[in-house]
Tab-separated table of C-alpha atoms in Angstrom:
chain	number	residue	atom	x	y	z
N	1	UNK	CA	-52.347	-6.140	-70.284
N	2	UNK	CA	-53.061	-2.735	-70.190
N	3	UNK	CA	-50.671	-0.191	-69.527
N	4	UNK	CA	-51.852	2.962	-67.726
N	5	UNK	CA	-49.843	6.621	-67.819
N	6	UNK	CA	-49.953	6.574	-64.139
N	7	UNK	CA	-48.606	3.491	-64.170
N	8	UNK	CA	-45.650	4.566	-65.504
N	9	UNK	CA	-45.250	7.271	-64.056
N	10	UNK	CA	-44.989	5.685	-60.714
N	11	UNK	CA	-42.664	3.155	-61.820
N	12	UNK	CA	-40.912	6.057	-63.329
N	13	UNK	CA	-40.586	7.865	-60.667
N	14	UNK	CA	-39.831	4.597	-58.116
N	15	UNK	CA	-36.800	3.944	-59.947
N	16	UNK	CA	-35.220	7.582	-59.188
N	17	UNK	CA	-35.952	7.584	-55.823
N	18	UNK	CA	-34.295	4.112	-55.228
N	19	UNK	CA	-31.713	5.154	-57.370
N	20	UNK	CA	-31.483	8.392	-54.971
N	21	UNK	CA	-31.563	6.138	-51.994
N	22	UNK	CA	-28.777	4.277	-52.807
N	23	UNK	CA	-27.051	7.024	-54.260
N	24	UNK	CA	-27.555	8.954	-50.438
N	25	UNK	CA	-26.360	5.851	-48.455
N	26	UNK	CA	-23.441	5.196	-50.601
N	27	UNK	CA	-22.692	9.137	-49.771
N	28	UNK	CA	-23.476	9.105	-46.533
N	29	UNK	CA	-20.624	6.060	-45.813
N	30	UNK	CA	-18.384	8.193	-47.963
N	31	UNK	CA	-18.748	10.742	-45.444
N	32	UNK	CA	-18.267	8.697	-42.462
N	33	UNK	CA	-15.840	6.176	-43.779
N	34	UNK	CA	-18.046	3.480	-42.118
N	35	UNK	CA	-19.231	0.661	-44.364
N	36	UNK	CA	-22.188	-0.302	-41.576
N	37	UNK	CA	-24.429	2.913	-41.195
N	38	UNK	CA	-27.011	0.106	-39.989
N	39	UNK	CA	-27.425	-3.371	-38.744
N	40	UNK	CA	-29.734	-3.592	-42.050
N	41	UNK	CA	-26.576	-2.846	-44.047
N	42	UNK	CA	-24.669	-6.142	-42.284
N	43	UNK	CA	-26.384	-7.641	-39.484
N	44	UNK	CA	-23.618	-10.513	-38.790
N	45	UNK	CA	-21.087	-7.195	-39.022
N	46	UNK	CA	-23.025	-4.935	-37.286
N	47	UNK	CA	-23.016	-7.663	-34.275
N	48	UNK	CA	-19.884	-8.150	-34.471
N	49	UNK	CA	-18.630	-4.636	-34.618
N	50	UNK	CA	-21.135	-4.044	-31.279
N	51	UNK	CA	-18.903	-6.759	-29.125
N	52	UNK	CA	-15.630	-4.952	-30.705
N	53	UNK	CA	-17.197	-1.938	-29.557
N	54	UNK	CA	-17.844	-2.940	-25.976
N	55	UNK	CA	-14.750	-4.794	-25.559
N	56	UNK	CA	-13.090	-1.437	-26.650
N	57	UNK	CA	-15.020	0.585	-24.244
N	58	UNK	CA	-14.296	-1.935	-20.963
N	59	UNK	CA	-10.096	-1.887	-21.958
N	60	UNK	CA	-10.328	1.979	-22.226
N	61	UNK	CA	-11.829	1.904	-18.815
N	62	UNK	CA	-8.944	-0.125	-17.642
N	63	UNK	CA	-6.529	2.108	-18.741
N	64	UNK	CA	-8.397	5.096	-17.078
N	65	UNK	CA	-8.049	2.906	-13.743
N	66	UNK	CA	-5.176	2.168	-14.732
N	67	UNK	CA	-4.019	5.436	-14.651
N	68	UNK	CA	-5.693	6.563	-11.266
N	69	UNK	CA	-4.141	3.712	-9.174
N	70	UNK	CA	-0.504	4.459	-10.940
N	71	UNK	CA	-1.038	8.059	-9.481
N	72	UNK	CA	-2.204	7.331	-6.055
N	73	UNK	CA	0.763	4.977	-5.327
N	74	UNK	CA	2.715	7.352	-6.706
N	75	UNK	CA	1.854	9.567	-4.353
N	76	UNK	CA	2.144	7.399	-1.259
N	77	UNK	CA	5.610	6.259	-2.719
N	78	UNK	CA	6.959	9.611	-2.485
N	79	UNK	CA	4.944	10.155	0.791
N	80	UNK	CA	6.616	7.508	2.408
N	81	UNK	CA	10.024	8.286	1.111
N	82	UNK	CA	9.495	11.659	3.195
N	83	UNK	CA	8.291	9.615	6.527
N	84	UNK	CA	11.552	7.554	5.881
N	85	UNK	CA	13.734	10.745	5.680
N	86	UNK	CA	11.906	11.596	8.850
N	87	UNK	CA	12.647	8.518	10.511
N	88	UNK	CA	16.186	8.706	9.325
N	89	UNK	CA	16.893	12.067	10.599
N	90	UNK	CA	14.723	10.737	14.251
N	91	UNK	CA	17.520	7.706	13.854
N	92	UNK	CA	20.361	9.904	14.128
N	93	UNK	CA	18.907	12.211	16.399
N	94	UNK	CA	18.396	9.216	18.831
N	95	UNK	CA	21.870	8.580	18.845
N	96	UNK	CA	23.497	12.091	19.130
N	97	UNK	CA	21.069	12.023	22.288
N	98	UNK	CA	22.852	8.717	23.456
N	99	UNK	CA	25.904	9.814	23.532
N	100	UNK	CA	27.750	9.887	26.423
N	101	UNK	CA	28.791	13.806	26.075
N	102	UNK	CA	25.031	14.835	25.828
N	103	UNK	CA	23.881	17.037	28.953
N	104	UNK	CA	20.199	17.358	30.264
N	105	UNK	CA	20.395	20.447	28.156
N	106	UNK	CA	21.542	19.689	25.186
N	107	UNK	CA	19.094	16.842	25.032
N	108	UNK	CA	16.185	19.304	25.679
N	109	UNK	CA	17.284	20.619	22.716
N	110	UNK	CA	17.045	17.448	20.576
N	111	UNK	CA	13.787	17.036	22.165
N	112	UNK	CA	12.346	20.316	20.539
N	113	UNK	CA	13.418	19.453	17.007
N	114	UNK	CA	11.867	15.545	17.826
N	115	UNK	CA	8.575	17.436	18.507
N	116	UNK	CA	8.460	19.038	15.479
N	117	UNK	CA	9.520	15.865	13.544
N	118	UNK	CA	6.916	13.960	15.559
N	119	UNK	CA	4.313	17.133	14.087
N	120	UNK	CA	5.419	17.029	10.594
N	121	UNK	CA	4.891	13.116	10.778
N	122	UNK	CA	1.237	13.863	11.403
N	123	UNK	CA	1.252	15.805	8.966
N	124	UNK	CA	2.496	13.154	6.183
N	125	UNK	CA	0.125	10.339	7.616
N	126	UNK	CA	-2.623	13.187	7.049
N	127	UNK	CA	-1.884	13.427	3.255
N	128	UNK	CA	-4.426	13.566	0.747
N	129	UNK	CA	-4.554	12.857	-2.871
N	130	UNK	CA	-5.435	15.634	-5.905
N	131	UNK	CA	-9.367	15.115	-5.283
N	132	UNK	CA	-8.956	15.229	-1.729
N	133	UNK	CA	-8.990	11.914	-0.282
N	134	UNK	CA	-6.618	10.982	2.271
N	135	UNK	CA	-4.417	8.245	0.760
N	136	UNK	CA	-4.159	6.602	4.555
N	137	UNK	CA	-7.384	6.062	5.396
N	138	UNK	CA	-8.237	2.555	4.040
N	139	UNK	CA	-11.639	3.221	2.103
N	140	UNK	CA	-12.816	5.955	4.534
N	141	UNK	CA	-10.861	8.656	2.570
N	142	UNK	CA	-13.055	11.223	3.565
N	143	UNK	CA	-12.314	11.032	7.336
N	144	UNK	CA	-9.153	12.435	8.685
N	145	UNK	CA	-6.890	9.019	9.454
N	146	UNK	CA	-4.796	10.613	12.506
N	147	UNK	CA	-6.106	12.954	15.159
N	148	UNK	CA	-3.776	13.581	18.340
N	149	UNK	CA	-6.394	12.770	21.100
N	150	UNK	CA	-5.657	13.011	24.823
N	151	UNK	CA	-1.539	13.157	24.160
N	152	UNK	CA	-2.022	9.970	21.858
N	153	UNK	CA	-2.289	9.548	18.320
N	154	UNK	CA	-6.012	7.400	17.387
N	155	UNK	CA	-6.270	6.095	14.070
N	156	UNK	CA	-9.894	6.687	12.821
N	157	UNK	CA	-9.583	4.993	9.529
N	158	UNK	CA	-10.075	1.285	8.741
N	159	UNK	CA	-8.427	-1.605	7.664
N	160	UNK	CA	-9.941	-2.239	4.246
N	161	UNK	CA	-7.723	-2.114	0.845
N	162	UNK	CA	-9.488	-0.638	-2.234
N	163	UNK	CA	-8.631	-2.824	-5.357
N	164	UNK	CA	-9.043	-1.457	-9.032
N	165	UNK	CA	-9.744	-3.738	-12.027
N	166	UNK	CA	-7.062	-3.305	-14.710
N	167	UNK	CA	-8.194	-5.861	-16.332
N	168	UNK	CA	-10.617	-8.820	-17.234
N	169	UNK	CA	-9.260	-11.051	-14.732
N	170	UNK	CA	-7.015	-8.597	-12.292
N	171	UNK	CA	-7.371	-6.481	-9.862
N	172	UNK	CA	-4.092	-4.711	-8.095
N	173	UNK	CA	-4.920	-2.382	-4.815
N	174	UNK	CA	-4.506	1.360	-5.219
N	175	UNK	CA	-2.984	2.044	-1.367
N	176	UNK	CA	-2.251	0.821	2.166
N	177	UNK	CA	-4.387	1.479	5.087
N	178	UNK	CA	-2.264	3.813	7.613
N	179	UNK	CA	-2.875	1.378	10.623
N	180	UNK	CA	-0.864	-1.645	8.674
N	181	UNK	CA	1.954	1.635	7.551
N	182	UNK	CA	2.212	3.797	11.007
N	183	UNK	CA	0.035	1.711	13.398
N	184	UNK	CA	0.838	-2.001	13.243
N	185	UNK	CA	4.727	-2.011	13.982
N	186	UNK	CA	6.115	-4.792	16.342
N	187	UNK	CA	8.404	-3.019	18.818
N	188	UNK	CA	11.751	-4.978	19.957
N	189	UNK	CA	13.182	-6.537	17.601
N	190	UNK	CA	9.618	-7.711	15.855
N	191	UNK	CA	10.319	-10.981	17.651
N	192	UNK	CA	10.727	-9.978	21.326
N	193	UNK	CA	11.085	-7.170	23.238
N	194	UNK	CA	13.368	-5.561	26.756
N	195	UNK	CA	12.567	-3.896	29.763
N	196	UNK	CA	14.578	-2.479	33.028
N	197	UNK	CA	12.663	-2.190	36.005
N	198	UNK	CA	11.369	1.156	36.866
N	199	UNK	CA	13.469	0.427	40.375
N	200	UNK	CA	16.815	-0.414	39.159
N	201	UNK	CA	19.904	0.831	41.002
N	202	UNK	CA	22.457	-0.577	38.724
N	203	UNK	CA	23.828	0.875	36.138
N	204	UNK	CA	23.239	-2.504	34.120
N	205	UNK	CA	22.154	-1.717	30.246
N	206	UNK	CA	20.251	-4.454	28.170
N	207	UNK	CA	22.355	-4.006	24.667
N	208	UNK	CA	20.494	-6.710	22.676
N	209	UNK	CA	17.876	-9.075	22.878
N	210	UNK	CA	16.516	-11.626	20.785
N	211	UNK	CA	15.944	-15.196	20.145
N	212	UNK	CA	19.111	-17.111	19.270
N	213	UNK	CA	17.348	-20.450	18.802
N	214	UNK	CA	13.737	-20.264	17.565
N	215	UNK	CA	13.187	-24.453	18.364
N	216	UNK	CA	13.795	-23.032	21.786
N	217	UNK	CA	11.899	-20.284	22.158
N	218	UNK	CA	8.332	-20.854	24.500
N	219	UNK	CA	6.500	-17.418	24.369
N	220	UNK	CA	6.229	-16.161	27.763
N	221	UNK	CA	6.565	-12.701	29.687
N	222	UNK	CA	10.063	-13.597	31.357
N	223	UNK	CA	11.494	-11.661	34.280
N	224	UNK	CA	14.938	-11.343	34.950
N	225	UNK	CA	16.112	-11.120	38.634
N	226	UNK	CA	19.181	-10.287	39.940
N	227	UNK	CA	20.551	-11.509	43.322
N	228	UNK	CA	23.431	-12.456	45.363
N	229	UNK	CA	24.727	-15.789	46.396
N	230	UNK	CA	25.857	-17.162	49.638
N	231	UNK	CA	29.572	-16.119	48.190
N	232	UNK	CA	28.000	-12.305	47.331
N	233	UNK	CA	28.453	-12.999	44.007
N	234	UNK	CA	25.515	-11.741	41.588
N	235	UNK	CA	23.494	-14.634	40.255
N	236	UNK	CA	20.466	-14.226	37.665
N	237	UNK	CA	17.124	-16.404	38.335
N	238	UNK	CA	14.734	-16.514	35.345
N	239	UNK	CA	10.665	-16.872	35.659
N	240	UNK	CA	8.092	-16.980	33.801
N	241	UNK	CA	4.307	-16.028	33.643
N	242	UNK	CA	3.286	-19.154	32.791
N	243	UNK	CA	5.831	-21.447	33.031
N	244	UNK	CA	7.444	-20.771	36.858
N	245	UNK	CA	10.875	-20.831	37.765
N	246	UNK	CA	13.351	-21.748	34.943
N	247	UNK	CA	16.388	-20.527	35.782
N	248	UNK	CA	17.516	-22.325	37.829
N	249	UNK	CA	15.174	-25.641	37.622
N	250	UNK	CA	13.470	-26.287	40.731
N	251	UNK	CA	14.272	-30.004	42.239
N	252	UNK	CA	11.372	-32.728	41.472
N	253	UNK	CA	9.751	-32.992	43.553
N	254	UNK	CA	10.012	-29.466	45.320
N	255	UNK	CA	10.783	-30.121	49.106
N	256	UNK	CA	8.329	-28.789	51.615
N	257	UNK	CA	8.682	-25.033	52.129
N	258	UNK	CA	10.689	-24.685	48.735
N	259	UNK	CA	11.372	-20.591	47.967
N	260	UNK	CA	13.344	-20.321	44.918
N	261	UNK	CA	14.352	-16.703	45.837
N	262	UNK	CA	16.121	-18.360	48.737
N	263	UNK	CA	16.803	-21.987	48.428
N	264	UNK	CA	18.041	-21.768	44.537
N	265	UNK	CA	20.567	-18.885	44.852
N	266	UNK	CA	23.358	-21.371	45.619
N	267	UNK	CA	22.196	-23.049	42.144
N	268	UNK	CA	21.789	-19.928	39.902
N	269	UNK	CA	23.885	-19.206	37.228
N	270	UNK	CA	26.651	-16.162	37.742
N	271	UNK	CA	25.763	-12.746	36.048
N	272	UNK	CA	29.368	-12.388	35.560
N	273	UNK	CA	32.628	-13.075	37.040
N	274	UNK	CA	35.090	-11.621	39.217
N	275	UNK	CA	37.062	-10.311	36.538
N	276	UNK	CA	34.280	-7.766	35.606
N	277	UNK	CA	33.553	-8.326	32.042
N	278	UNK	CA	32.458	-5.153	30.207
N	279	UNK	CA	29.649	-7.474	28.209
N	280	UNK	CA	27.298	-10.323	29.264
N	281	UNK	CA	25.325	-12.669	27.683
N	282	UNK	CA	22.418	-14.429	29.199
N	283	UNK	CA	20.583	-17.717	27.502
N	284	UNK	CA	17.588	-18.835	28.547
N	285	UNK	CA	14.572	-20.670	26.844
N	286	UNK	CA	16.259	-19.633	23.409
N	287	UNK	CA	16.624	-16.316	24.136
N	288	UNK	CA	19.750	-14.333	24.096
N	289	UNK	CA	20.304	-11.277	26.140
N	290	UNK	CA	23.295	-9.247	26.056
N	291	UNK	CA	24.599	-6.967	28.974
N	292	UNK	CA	27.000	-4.033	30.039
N	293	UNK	CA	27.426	-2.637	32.870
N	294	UNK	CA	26.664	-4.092	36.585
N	295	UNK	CA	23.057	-4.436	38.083
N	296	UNK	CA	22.459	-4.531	41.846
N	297	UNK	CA	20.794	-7.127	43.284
N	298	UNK	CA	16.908	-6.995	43.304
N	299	UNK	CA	16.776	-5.653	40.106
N	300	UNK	CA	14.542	-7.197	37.075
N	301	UNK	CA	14.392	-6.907	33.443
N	302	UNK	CA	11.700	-8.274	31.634
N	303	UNK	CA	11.479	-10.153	28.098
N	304	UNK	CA	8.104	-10.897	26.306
N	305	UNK	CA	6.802	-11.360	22.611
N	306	UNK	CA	6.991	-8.481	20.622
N	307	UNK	CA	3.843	-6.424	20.702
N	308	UNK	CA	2.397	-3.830	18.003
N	309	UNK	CA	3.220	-0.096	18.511
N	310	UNK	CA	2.858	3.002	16.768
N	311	UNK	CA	5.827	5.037	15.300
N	312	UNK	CA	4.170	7.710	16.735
N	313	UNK	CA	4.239	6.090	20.300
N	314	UNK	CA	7.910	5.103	19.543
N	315	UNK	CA	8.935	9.164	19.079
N	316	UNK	CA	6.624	9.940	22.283
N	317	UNK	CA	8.738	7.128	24.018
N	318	UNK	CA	12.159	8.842	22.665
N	319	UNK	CA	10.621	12.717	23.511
N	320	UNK	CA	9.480	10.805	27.242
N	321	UNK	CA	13.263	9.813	27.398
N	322	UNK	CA	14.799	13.395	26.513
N	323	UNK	CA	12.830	14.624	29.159
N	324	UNK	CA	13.322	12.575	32.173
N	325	UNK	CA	16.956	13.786	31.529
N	326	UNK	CA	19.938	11.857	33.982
N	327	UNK	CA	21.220	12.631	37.205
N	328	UNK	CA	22.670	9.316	38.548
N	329	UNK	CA	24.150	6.299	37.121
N	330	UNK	CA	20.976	4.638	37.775
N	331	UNK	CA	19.068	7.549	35.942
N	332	UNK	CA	21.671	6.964	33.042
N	333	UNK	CA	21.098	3.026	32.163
N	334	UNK	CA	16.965	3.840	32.323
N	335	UNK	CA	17.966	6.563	29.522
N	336	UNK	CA	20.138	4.566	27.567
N	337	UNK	CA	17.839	1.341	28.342
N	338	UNK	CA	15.446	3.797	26.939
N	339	UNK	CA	17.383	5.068	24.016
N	340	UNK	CA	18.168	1.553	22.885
N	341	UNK	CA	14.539	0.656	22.508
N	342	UNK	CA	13.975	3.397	20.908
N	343	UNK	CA	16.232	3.030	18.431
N	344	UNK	CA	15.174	-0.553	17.688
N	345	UNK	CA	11.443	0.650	17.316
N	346	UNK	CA	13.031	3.178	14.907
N	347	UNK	CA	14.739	0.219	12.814
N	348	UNK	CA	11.095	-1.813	12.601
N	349	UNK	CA	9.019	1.444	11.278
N	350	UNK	CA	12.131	1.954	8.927
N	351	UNK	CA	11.541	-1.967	7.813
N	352	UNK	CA	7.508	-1.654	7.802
N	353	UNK	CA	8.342	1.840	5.684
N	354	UNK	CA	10.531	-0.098	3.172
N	355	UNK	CA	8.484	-3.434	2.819
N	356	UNK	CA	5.534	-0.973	1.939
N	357	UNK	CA	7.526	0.729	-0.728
N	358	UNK	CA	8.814	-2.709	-1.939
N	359	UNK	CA	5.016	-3.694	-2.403
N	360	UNK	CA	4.352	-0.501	-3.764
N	361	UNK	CA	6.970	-1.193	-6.466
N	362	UNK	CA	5.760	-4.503	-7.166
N	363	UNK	CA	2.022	-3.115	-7.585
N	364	UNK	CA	3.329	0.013	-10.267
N	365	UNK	CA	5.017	-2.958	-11.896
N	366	UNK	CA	1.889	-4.851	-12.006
N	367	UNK	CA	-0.050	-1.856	-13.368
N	368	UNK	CA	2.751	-0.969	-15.828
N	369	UNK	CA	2.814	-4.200	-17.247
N	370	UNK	CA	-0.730	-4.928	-17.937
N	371	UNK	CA	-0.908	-1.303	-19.445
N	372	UNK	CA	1.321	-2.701	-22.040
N	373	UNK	CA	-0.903	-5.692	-22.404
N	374	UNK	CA	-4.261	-3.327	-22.456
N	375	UNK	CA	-2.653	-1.023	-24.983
N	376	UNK	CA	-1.564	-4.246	-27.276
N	377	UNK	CA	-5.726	-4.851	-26.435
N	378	UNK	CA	-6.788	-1.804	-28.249
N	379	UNK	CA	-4.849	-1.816	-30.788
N	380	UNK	CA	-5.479	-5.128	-31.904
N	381	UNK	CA	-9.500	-4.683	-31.232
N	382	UNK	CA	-9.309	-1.363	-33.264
N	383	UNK	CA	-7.838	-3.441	-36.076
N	384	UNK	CA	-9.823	-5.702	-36.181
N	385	UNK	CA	-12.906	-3.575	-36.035
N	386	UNK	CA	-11.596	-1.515	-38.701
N	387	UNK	CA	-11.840	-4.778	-41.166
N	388	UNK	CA	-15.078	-5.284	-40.105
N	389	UNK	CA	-17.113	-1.655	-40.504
N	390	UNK	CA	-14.777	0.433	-42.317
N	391	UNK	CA	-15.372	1.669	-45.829
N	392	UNK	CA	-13.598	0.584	-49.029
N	393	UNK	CA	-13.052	4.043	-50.235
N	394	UNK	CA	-12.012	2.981	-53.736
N	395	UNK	CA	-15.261	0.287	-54.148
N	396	UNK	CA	-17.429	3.230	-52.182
N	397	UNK	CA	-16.297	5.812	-54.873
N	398	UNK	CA	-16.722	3.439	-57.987
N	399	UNK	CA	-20.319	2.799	-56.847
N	400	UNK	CA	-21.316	5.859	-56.173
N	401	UNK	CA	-20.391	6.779	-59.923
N	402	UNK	CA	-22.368	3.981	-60.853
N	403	UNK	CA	-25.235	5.007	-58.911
N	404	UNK	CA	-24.900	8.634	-60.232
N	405	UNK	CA	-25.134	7.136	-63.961
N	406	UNK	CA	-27.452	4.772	-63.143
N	407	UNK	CA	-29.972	7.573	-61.741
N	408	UNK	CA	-29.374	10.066	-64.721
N	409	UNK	CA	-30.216	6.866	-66.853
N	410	UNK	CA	-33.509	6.707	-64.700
N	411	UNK	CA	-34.168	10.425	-65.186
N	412	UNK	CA	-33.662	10.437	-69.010
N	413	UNK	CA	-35.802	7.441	-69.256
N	414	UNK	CA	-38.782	8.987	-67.228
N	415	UNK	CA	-38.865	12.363	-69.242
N	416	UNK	CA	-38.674	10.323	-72.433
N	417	UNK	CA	-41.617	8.259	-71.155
N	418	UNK	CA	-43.282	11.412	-69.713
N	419	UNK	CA	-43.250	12.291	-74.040
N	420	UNK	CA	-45.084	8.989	-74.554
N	421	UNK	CA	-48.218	10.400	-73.968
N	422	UNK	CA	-51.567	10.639	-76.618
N	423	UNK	CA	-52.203	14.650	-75.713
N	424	UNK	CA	-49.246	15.181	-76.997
N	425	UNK	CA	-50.357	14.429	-80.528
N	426	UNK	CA	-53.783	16.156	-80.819
């Protein structure tokens, strides 16, 4: 076969530059510290590293949510922990106003520091986060939650709780929606709730009510009359919406012309006895009501189920209370009647305040926990990528030099070959 001089020249000069090429790649991992510049380098690698990669990527972007949810119930921890000094310092305020030394003035006064308590309230359901978002407002952060409309406070967020993917497979939410927090509070004692009559003349006050035996209990809207017997001795009847007469049963079969008001007085239980007792306690259908002080007859008190109401409505009701002031005994059980509902729609905002922050705690737990997990994540992942794409520095460095001999071998052989030729000799 012949051999041409351009023929090797070419192969001459084919063997630097793949000599050069491998030299450069060999550098160019040197310089990154990567062993796979390109899935040509490792293709099983390269794939492998790309699913390391992406994994990587997603866990980081857990922790950033991660981070974001942590902050925002932060925020509505302490937020709430200020409400719940509020409410404390309403609490006591409440029962400085009960007391029996209190005058119409003095009471005024409490009323002007409720006001403001009642203003700064607002104010803390109105909080927003560090990008401006009010933390109350469900997933309508951009809308003010509270707005004082008309003398009553209107809730124009929603009901909707934003959850935030920590991870693959869990999600924790990042706040509470204002209505369940401020909005959504059973009055009474969350089971049932009290009233006096708007009529009363006695100076009768309804202590405590609540259901003593829950197998009893039929829920109703019970009223409470008082009346006097044939001996003038005050005797309570019981009725309710739905179920009639109770207390006292009426005969089966009712006689023609039967009025329990009038027939059934004889039958009714006593409201107390002659010796006055300072406390009384009525039962009826499982519920327990506990008196002091003397009614007159024809008045009422009613009992039915617990019903949802603000804790703004409940300092309205305790500002409505200060106001009305007392001038009569009668005046002075509606206050204290008044007071005493107050204060137990104080104690259910207090216990919807602290079961929030108790599921508040259990969601920064949550977050805190699979933070440690995610972290474990990355750190494993980056290990593991490592082995697959980093660079051997000691094997990169010995083939490099091998390379770099290798090509001056090429070099020296091409200008020796470049010598081979016959115009050289004539």
């Amino acid at each position: 076969m012949r051999v041409a001089t351009s023929m090797m020249q070419q192969l001459g000069v084919s063997a630097m530059l793949e000599q050069q090429a491998k030299m450069l790649n060999t550098q160019l991992q040197l310089a990154s510290g990567r062993r796979i510049l390109t899935p040509a380098d490792d293709p099983a690698g390269a794939s492998r590293a790309l699913n390391l990669n992406q994994a990587l990527e997603s866990t980081k972007q857990f922790q950033a949510n991660s981070q974001f949810a942590l902050s925002r119930l932060n925020l509505e921890e302490s937020t709430l922990s200020s409400a719940t000094d509020l409410l404390d310092r309403v609490r006591v305020l409440a029962v400085q106003a009960k007391n029996a030394s209190q005058t119409n003035e003095t009471r005024r006064f409490i009323a002007s520091e409720v006001r403001e308590r009642f203003s700064e309230l607002l104010q803390i359901a109105n909080t927003r986060d560090g990008q401006g978002e009010y933390i109350f407002a469900g997933t309508r952060t951009r809308t003010q939650p509270f707005v004082l409309e008309n003398g009553e406070v209107v809730y124009n967020g929603d009901q909707t709780r934003r959850n935030i993917q920590i991870g693959p497979s869990r999600q924790v939410t990042d706040g509470d929606p204002g209505w369940d927090v401020f909005m959504a509070v059973r009055n009474g004692d969350g089971s049932v709730v009290s009233y006096d009559g708007v009529n009363n003349r006695g100076n009768a006050m309804i202590q405590q009510t609540g259901i003593r035996n829950f197998s009893d209990y039929v829920p109703d809207e019970y009223q409470v009359t008082i009346a006097q017997n044939s001996d003038g001795a005050l005797v309570y009847l019981v009725s309710g919406t739905e179920g009639g007469y109770l207390v006292p049963p009426p005969p089966d079969p009712l006689p023609p012309g039967y009025d329990p008001l009038i027939d059934s007085l004889d039958d009714a239980p006593l409201f107390t006895d002659e010796t006055g007792l300072d406390s009384v306690t009525l039962v009826f259908n499982g519920i327990e009501m506990v008196f002091e002080g003397m009614p007159q007859p024809g008045d009422t008190f009613t009992v039915r189920p617990a019903e949802q109401q603000s804790i703004f409505r409940t300092i309205q009701n305790f500002i409505a209370a200060l106001d009305a002031g007392v001038n009569d005994e009668a005046s002075n059980a509606r206050f204290n009647n008044a007071m005493n509902r107050v204060l137990s729609d104080i104690d259910q905002g207090l216990g919807r305040m602290l079961e929030t922050q108790t599921s508040i705690g259990g969601r920064v737990l949550a977050i805190e926990s699979q933070n440690y997990i995610n972290e474990s994540y990355i750190l494993q992942t980056r290990e593991t990528l490592s082995e697959v794409e980093d660079l051997d520095y000691a094997e990169a460095i010995s083939r490099f030099e091998l390379q770099r001999v290798g090509l001056q071998a090429a070099q020296q052989a091409y200008v020796k070959v470049q010598g081979l030729s016959l115009f050289n000799y004539i």
